[in-house]
Tab-separated table of C-alpha atoms in Angstrom:
chain	number	residue	atom	x	y	z
B	1391	MET	CA	114.255	105.971	51.877
B	1392	LYS	CA	116.415	105.266	48.836
B	1393	ILE	CA	118.187	108.186	47.240
B	1394	GLY	CA	116.346	108.972	44.048
B	1395	ASN	CA	112.910	107.975	45.300
B	1396	SER	CA	110.089	110.375	44.576
B	1397	SER	CA	106.399	109.892	44.211
B	1398	ASN	CA	105.023	110.868	40.814
B	1399	THR	CA	108.147	109.841	38.949
B	1400	ASN	CA	108.597	106.923	36.573
B	1401	SER	CA	111.958	105.638	37.801
B	1402	ASN	CA	113.977	105.381	40.978
B	1403	SER	CA	117.256	104.722	39.136
B	1404	LEU	CA	120.203	106.853	40.231
B	1405	ASP	CA	121.456	106.912	36.643
B	1406	ASP	CA	118.125	108.235	35.494
B	1407	TRP	CA	118.328	111.131	37.972
B	1408	SER	CA	121.842	111.945	36.825
B	1409	ASP	CA	120.557	112.126	33.258
B	1410	ARG	CA	117.618	114.294	34.324
B	1411	LEU	CA	119.936	116.809	36.007
B	1412	THR	CA	122.022	117.033	32.852
B	1413	GLN	CA	118.882	117.681	30.822
B	1414	GLY	CA	117.877	120.592	33.088
B	1415	TRP	CA	115.425	118.914	35.453
B	1416	THR	CA	115.857	119.633	39.157
B	1417	LEU	CA	116.531	117.348	42.081
B	1418	PRO	CA	113.465	115.429	43.291
B	1419	SER	CA	111.187	117.661	45.363
B	1420	VAL	CA	111.195	115.112	48.189
B	1421	TRP	CA	114.905	115.823	48.712
B	1422	TYR	CA	113.876	119.151	50.295
B	1423	SER	CA	111.736	117.660	53.068
B	1424	GLU	CA	112.856	114.088	53.767
B	1425	PRO	CA	114.622	113.655	57.171
B	1426	THR	CA	116.572	110.604	56.025
B	1427	LEU	CA	117.957	112.553	53.092
B	1428	LEU	CA	119.098	115.390	55.381
B	1429	LYS	CA	120.925	112.878	57.576
B	1430	GLN	CA	122.746	111.648	54.486
B	1431	GLU	CA	123.618	115.245	53.587
B	1432	GLN	CA	124.987	115.849	57.078
B	1433	THR	CA	127.324	112.895	56.712
B	1434	ALA	CA	128.281	113.178	53.050
B	1435	ILE	CA	128.435	116.964	52.717
B	1436	PHE	CA	128.631	118.926	55.956
B	1437	GLN	CA	130.969	116.523	57.744
B	1438	ARG	CA	133.338	116.294	54.771
B	1439	THR	CA	133.723	119.895	53.623
B	1440	TRP	CA	135.404	123.004	54.976
B	1441	GLN	CA	132.884	125.157	56.819
B	1442	TYR	CA	133.245	128.873	57.545
B	1443	ALA	CA	133.172	129.195	61.341
B	1444	GLY	CA	133.883	132.835	62.182
B	1445	ASN	CA	136.564	135.473	62.275
B	1446	ILE	CA	139.854	135.310	64.111
B	1447	GLN	CA	139.560	139.011	64.944
B	1448	SER	CA	137.419	137.919	67.897
B	1449	LEU	CA	140.098	135.480	69.113
B	1450	THR	CA	143.018	137.671	70.147
B	1451	GLN	CA	143.904	136.426	73.638
B	1452	PRO	CA	144.580	133.007	75.171
B	1453	GLY	CA	141.232	131.589	76.251
B	1454	ASP	CA	139.167	133.479	73.669
B	1455	TYR	CA	136.697	131.065	72.113
B	1456	LEU	CA	133.667	130.811	69.859
B	1457	THR	CA	131.215	128.029	69.067
B	1458	HIS	CA	129.850	126.871	65.735
B	1459	ARG	CA	128.177	123.901	64.058
B	1460	CYS	CA	129.263	121.770	61.124
B	1461	GLY	CA	125.850	120.605	60.049
B	1462	ASP	CA	124.465	119.065	63.229
B	1463	VAL	CA	127.822	118.667	64.996
B	1464	PRO	CA	128.687	121.330	67.627
B	1465	ILE	CA	132.200	122.783	67.314
B	1466	LEU	CA	134.401	124.719	69.755
B	1467	ILE	CA	137.234	126.967	68.497
B	1468	VAL	CA	139.720	128.448	70.961
B	1469	GLN	CA	143.065	130.216	71.261
B	1470	ASN	CA	145.156	128.049	73.585
B	1471	ALA	CA	147.715	129.258	76.132
B	1472	ALA	CA	150.376	129.440	73.401
B	1473	ASN	CA	148.040	131.584	71.221
B	1474	GLU	CA	147.525	128.704	68.787
B	1475	LEU	CA	144.151	128.131	67.162
B	1476	ARG	CA	142.546	124.837	68.139
B	1477	ALA	CA	139.163	123.295	67.326
B	1478	PHE	CA	137.241	120.450	68.954
B	1479	ILE	CA	133.903	118.699	68.836
B	1480	ASN	CA	132.023	120.658	71.471
B	1481	ILE	CA	130.688	117.776	73.557
B	1482	CYS	CA	131.830	116.359	76.868
B	1483	ARG	CA	133.315	112.856	76.645
B	1484	HIS	CA	131.158	111.814	79.601
B	1485	ARG	CA	127.518	112.176	78.519
B	1486	ALA	CA	127.802	114.405	75.390
B	1487	CYS	CA	126.632	117.708	76.906
B	1488	GLU	CA	128.068	120.771	75.166
B	1489	VAL	CA	130.923	122.249	77.189
B	1490	ALA	CA	130.814	125.796	75.786
B	1491	PHE	CA	128.152	128.140	74.471
B	1492	GLY	CA	128.318	131.350	72.451
B	1493	ALA	CA	131.667	133.127	72.659
B	1494	GLY	CA	133.880	134.524	75.376
B	1495	ASN	CA	137.098	134.005	77.299
B	1496	THR	CA	137.912	131.276	79.809
B	1497	ARG	CA	140.824	129.498	81.486
B	1498	MET	CA	139.039	126.136	81.455
B	1499	PHE	CA	135.956	124.566	79.839
B	1500	GLN	CA	133.642	123.020	82.395
B	1501	CYS	CA	130.753	120.816	81.330
B	1502	PRO	CA	127.594	122.220	82.961
B	1503	TYR	CA	126.150	118.722	83.506
B	1504	HIS	CA	128.689	116.981	85.773
B	1505	ALA	CA	131.553	119.529	85.901
B	1506	TRP	CA	134.153	117.600	83.915
B	1507	ARG	CA	136.813	120.206	83.111
B	1508	TYR	CA	139.041	120.545	80.043
B	1509	ASP	CA	141.975	122.871	79.439
B	1510	LEU	CA	142.473	125.057	76.369
B	1511	ASP	CA	144.098	122.143	74.517
B	1512	GLY	CA	141.055	119.943	75.128
B	1513	VAL	CA	142.830	117.788	77.712
B	1514	LEU	CA	140.587	116.430	80.472
B	1515	GLN	CA	141.884	117.786	83.785
B	1516	VAL	CA	139.165	117.321	86.403
B	1517	VAL	CA	136.562	114.598	86.947
B	1518	PRO	CA	134.544	114.958	90.173
B	1519	GLY	CA	134.635	111.573	91.917
B	1520	TYR	CA	137.753	110.468	90.055
B	1521	ASP	CA	139.306	109.211	93.304
B	1522	LEU	CA	136.573	106.542	93.450
B	1523	ASN	CA	137.080	105.605	89.779
B	1524	PRO	CA	140.877	105.423	89.329
B	1525	GLU	CA	140.501	103.135	86.324
B	1526	LEU	CA	139.502	106.143	84.210
B	1527	ASP	CA	142.240	107.155	81.774
B	1528	LEU	CA	141.855	110.936	81.646
B	1529	THR	CA	144.438	111.239	78.864
B	1530	SER	CA	142.174	109.279	76.495
B	1531	LEU	CA	139.038	111.284	77.288
B	1532	GLY	CA	139.971	114.710	75.992
B	1533	LEU	CA	137.799	116.740	73.642
B	1534	LEU	CA	137.942	115.271	70.137
B	1535	PRO	CA	140.054	117.484	67.819
B	1536	VAL	CA	138.801	118.919	64.525
B	1537	LYS	CA	140.811	120.268	61.580
B	1538	VAL	CA	141.007	124.062	61.638
B	1539	ASP	CA	142.698	126.514	59.286
B	1540	THR	CA	142.493	130.166	58.311
B	1541	TRP	CA	142.381	132.233	55.159
B	1542	GLY	CA	143.291	135.739	56.190
B	1543	SER	CA	141.193	136.292	59.303
B	1544	PHE	CA	138.506	133.800	58.199
B	1545	ILE	CA	138.332	130.574	60.223
B	1546	PHE	CA	137.308	127.292	58.608
B	1547	VAL	CA	136.826	123.885	60.231
B	1548	ASN	CA	136.465	120.387	58.806
B	1549	LEU	CA	135.334	117.190	60.542
B	1550	ASP	CA	137.077	114.998	57.982
B	1551	SER	CA	140.629	114.297	59.163
B	1552	GLU	CA	141.602	113.331	55.609
B	1553	ALA	CA	140.065	116.364	53.921
B	1554	GLU	CA	141.903	118.298	51.251
B	1555	PRO	CA	143.793	121.408	52.469
B	1556	LEU	CA	141.714	124.544	52.928
B	1557	ALA	CA	143.662	126.315	50.174
B	1558	THR	CA	142.679	123.573	47.743
B	1559	HIS	CA	139.020	123.849	48.727
B	1560	LEU	CA	139.072	127.655	48.327
B	1561	GLY	CA	140.567	127.310	44.864
B	1562	ILE	CA	140.071	130.459	42.828
B	1563	LEU	CA	138.146	132.382	45.530
B	1564	PRO	CA	141.094	134.413	46.955
B	1565	GLU	CA	142.094	135.446	43.434
B	1566	LEU	CA	138.517	136.469	42.621
B	1567	LEU	CA	138.271	138.741	45.648
B	1568	LEU	CA	141.642	140.311	44.991
B	1569	SER	CA	140.816	140.979	41.344
B	1570	SER	CA	137.531	142.608	42.367
B	1571	GLY	CA	139.405	145.160	44.469
B	1572	VAL	CA	138.986	143.563	47.907
B	1573	ASN	CA	142.038	143.203	50.143
B	1574	ILE	CA	140.974	140.791	52.879
B	1575	GLU	CA	143.877	141.901	55.090
B	1576	LYS	CA	142.268	145.353	55.362
B	1577	LEU	CA	138.781	144.082	56.204
B	1578	ARG	CA	137.289	144.501	59.665
B	1579	SER	CA	134.127	142.822	60.926
B	1580	GLN	CA	131.403	145.423	61.500
B	1581	GLN	CA	128.081	143.673	62.137
B	1582	LYS	CA	126.748	140.132	62.526
B	1583	PHE	CA	123.207	138.830	62.162
B	1584	VAL	CA	121.738	135.404	62.900
B	1585	SER	CA	118.274	134.193	61.961
B	1586	GLU	CA	116.197	131.106	61.239
B	1587	MET	CA	114.484	130.490	57.911
B	1588	SER	CA	111.652	127.997	57.394
B	1589	VAL	CA	113.209	126.525	54.260
B	1590	ASN	CA	115.574	123.751	53.253
B	1591	TRP	CA	119.209	124.889	53.027
B	1592	LYS	CA	119.358	124.064	49.316
B	1593	VAL	CA	116.521	126.516	48.568
B	1594	ILE	CA	118.673	129.353	49.941
B	1595	ALA	CA	121.686	128.285	47.883
B	1596	GLU	CA	119.680	128.029	44.682
B	1597	ASN	CA	118.125	131.461	45.157
B	1598	TYR	CA	121.602	132.994	45.496
B	1599	LEU	CA	122.802	131.324	42.309
B	1600	GLU	CA	120.435	133.101	39.911
B	1601	CYS	CA	119.180	136.593	39.222
B	1602	TYR	CA	116.296	135.472	37.010
B	1603	HIS	CA	113.983	136.413	39.898
B	1604	CYS	CA	115.538	139.873	40.392
B	1605	THR	CA	113.491	141.522	37.644
B	1606	PHE	CA	110.234	140.622	39.359
B	1607	ASN	CA	111.129	140.888	43.036
B	1608	HIS	CA	113.926	143.383	43.730
B	1609	PRO	CA	112.820	146.799	42.410
B	1610	SER	CA	115.443	148.753	44.350
B	1611	LEU	CA	118.257	146.470	43.224
B	1612	LEU	CA	116.979	146.481	39.656
B	1613	LYS	CA	117.627	150.223	39.405
B	1614	ILE	CA	121.357	149.608	39.635
B	1615	LEU	CA	121.763	146.010	38.443
B	1616	ASP	CA	121.268	144.521	34.987
B	1617	PRO	CA	120.133	140.887	35.437
B	1618	ASP	CA	120.141	140.311	31.676
B	1619	ALA	CA	123.915	140.781	31.723
B	1620	TYR	CA	124.515	138.395	34.617
B	1621	ALA	CA	127.640	136.334	33.814
B	1622	LEU	CA	127.833	132.849	35.356
B	1623	SER	CA	130.846	130.599	35.763
B	1624	ALA	CA	132.110	127.823	38.020
B	1625	VAL	CA	135.593	126.646	38.920
B	1626	GLY	CA	135.816	123.717	41.316
B	1627	ASN	CA	134.009	124.640	44.536
B	1628	ALA	CA	133.421	128.265	43.507
B	1629	LEU	CA	130.081	129.054	41.813
B	1630	ILE	CA	130.460	132.577	40.463
B	1631	GLY	CA	128.136	135.361	39.336
B	1632	LYS	CA	129.181	138.777	38.037
B	1633	VAL	CA	126.781	141.479	36.968
B	1634	PRO	CA	127.449	145.008	35.718
B	1635	MET	CA	125.917	147.779	37.775
B	1636	ARG	CA	124.002	150.577	36.105
B	1637	GLN	CA	123.379	154.081	37.381
B	1638	LEU	CA	126.545	153.962	39.414
B	1639	HIS	CA	127.206	157.273	41.051
B	1640	SER	CA	130.238	158.835	42.647
B	1641	ARG	CA	128.279	160.554	45.371
B	1642	MET	CA	125.642	158.900	47.579
B	1643	GLN	CA	122.290	160.643	47.796
B	1644	SER	CA	119.494	160.321	50.332
B	1645	ASN	CA	117.314	157.845	48.451
B	1646	ALA	CA	119.910	156.233	46.219
B	1647	SER	CA	121.615	152.892	46.706
B	1648	PRO	CA	124.818	152.860	48.750
B	1649	TYR	CA	126.916	151.521	45.890
B	1650	CYS	CA	129.302	154.022	44.323
B	1651	THR	CA	132.329	154.327	42.074
B	1652	ASP	CA	134.534	156.390	44.383
B	1653	GLY	CA	136.095	153.358	46.057
B	1654	ASP	CA	138.513	150.518	45.428
B	1655	VAL	CA	135.778	148.090	44.357
B	1656	LYS	CA	134.440	148.713	40.860
B	1657	GLU	CA	132.386	145.606	40.195
B	1658	SER	CA	129.976	143.227	41.868
B	1659	LEU	CA	130.898	139.651	42.663
B	1660	PHE	CA	128.723	136.814	43.970
B	1661	VAL	CA	130.434	133.540	44.919
B	1662	LEU	CA	128.937	130.484	46.563
B	1663	LEU	CA	131.718	128.399	48.061
B	1664	TRP	CA	130.454	124.830	48.125
B	1665	PRO	CA	128.429	123.833	49.968
B	1666	ASN	CA	126.857	126.604	52.070
B	1667	CYS	CA	128.836	129.841	52.266
B	1668	THR	CA	128.493	132.907	50.063
B	1669	PHE	CA	130.920	135.781	49.544
B	1670	THR	CA	129.408	138.953	48.086
B	1671	VAL	CA	131.231	142.095	46.990
B	1672	MET	CA	129.534	145.291	45.802
B	1673	PRO	CA	130.963	148.480	44.212
B	1674	GLY	CA	132.209	151.144	46.595
B	1675	GLN	CA	134.595	151.176	49.493
B	1676	GLY	CA	136.171	147.837	50.379
B	1677	ASN	CA	133.440	145.435	51.474
B	1678	LEU	CA	132.638	141.748	51.795
B	1679	THR	CA	129.467	140.055	53.034
B	1680	VAL	CA	129.877	136.476	54.267
B	1681	TYR	CA	126.660	134.476	54.599
B	1682	THR	CA	126.303	130.877	55.734
B	1683	PHE	CA	123.235	128.660	55.972
B	1684	ASN	CA	123.311	125.545	58.107
B	1685	PRO	CA	120.468	122.984	58.103
B	1686	VAL	CA	118.665	122.389	61.395
B	1687	THR	CA	115.819	120.244	60.026
B	1688	PRO	CA	114.757	119.542	56.430
B	1689	GLN	CA	112.486	122.611	56.636
B	1690	GLN	CA	114.540	124.833	58.963
B	1691	THR	CA	117.874	126.535	58.343
B	1692	HIS	CA	120.070	128.609	60.648
B	1693	THR	CA	121.674	131.562	58.852
B	1694	PHE	CA	124.637	133.707	59.842
B	1695	CYS	CA	125.629	136.940	58.100
B	1696	GLU	CA	128.773	138.955	58.788
B	1697	TYR	CA	129.630	142.276	57.141
B	1698	PHE	CA	133.250	143.287	56.587
B	1699	PHE	CA	134.558	146.673	55.455
B	1700	ASP	CA	137.956	148.304	55.071
B	1701	GLY	CA	139.193	149.658	58.371
B	1702	ASP	CA	138.917	153.227	57.054
B	1703	ALA	CA	135.492	152.786	55.430
B	1704	ASP	CA	133.051	155.660	55.879
B	1705	GLU	CA	130.463	155.030	58.626
B	1706	THR	CA	127.678	156.412	56.461
B	1707	PHE	CA	128.582	154.016	53.662
B	1708	ILE	CA	128.589	151.088	56.099
B	1709	GLU	CA	125.216	151.987	57.610
B	1710	ARG	CA	123.525	152.510	54.251
B	1711	PHE	CA	125.140	149.387	52.773
B	1712	ILE	CA	123.861	147.096	55.528
B	1713	ASP	CA	120.397	148.649	55.553
B	1714	PHE	CA	120.051	148.272	51.786
B	1715	ASP	CA	121.291	144.685	51.844
B	1716	ASN	CA	118.844	143.757	54.611
B	1717	ARG	CA	115.917	145.227	52.672
B	1718	VAL	CA	116.821	143.257	49.542
B	1719	GLY	CA	117.241	140.090	51.589
B	1720	GLN	CA	113.814	140.457	53.184
B	1721	GLU	CA	112.248	140.602	49.730
B	1722	ASP	CA	113.354	136.984	49.233
B	1723	VAL	CA	112.035	135.485	52.475
B	1724	LYS	CA	108.371	134.981	51.551
B	1725	LEU	CA	109.367	133.717	48.107
B	1726	LEU	CA	111.649	131.062	49.549
B	1727	GLU	CA	109.092	129.983	52.140
B	1728	SER	CA	106.554	129.610	49.329
B	1729	VAL	CA	109.021	127.508	47.327
B	1730	GLN	CA	109.542	125.287	50.367
B	1731	ALA	CA	105.802	124.840	50.839
B	1732	GLY	CA	105.423	123.846	47.199
B	1733	LEU	CA	108.328	121.391	47.297
B	1734	GLN	CA	107.117	119.571	50.389
B	1735	SER	CA	103.493	119.456	49.258
B	1736	GLY	CA	104.225	116.391	47.133
B	1737	ALA	CA	102.299	117.891	44.220
B	1738	MET	CA	105.334	118.071	41.889
B	1739	SER	CA	108.064	115.462	41.582
B	1740	HIS	CA	110.687	117.860	40.195
B	1741	GLY	CA	111.011	121.183	38.396
B	1742	ARG	CA	112.591	122.424	35.179
B	1743	LEU	CA	115.473	124.930	34.945
B	1744	LEU	CA	116.132	127.588	32.319
B	1745	LEU	CA	119.764	126.738	31.800
B	1746	ASP	CA	120.786	130.003	30.140
B	1747	ARG	CA	119.997	131.788	33.442
B	1748	GLU	CA	120.039	128.993	35.996
B	1749	TRP	CA	122.850	126.632	35.058
B	1750	LEU	CA	124.689	127.373	38.323
B	1751	ILE	CA	121.717	125.763	40.081
B	1752	GLN	CA	122.269	122.733	37.870
B	1753	TYR	CA	125.961	122.739	38.810
B	1754	PHE	CA	125.083	122.990	42.517
B	1755	GLN	CA	122.516	120.203	42.311
B	1756	LYS	CA	125.022	117.945	40.567
B	1757	LEU	CA	127.416	118.538	43.471
B	1758	VAL	CA	124.673	117.554	45.914
B	1759	TYR	CA	123.756	114.472	43.900
B	1760	ARG	CA	127.317	113.305	43.390
B	1761	SER	CA	128.218	113.875	47.046
B	1762	LEU	CA	125.330	111.675	48.131
B	1763	THR	CA	126.142	108.967	45.607
B	1764	GLU	CA	129.900	109.075	46.325
B	1765	VAL	CA	130.908	110.197	42.871
B	1766	ALA	CA	133.580	112.855	42.278
B	1767	PRO	CA	132.266	116.462	42.278
B	1768	ALA	CA	131.159	118.012	39.010
B	1769	THR	CA	133.702	119.951	36.976
B	1770	THR	CA	133.499	122.232	33.996
């Protein structure tokens, strides 16, 4: 498939699609269901950008490790014997079986297929039958290293050895969180959730980037949020939404929202860090919700959500916050699955945005388009 192809459209020209995006038309609908297009996204986007991979709070001792994926590439992150953070492609150099699963602590990584063993620095140490194959150069068959860096306790990895520094990719994000009242050094991970959604990863991103749908689909959120006052902006890789909260209260009540004014955080903040990680802050005690969505197939996405709160945050606030957030999130699921069904039906070549409310979607789609056509990312 050529990028830009879509049935029911008059032109396959890449320049024409660039013009259409500028005019407020969406990406071609086929881009949300075409396997060849997803493979291009894996290479051009997910293997070239910094990806949130977890929290270093779970890696405190030598041998502590966790696993992750950058798009479709399995990743292993570990604290080595010197307590240094290392990251590798999580496949054995023999026959490509994954050498680690989930998270835990170990002295050595042993491939479950043929028992090749690697140390905490990814160096191949043991090959059963090596004495009969002395020509093998074990030093050249270690786990392949991956760039890894941290922002506070947040771990990011990047498959591109020539990628820009993590700090450059984050851009304005640390400043945004600090100005909203969130001190990431005080945050502690409280709960994690994983799930699968039957939608293309871009559908999830685009839903996060607008509150046009809030009026019609989030009655509980609407009581405290004013979608008509939603302020949108974008700086580099940060796509930003701020919205004033109404009916804020200083004391939580049984049926009210968990958000309150008697805390360090006074405003809401919604940031999508390109390409697939969101950072959400809500009024109240120090909090941050990190949400990532990683494509599995064109119509299936793996999601990971981690909730952070100040170390001294009230347990009642935490429990009510997470419960409320989960209920709002569930209100979106059927909508997004319906969008996916419509996109892959082939009945519509592309949609039309309302740019006063949805221009961050336009910005996001330009980043997708330009990544796939090897043009510099959009700027404002």
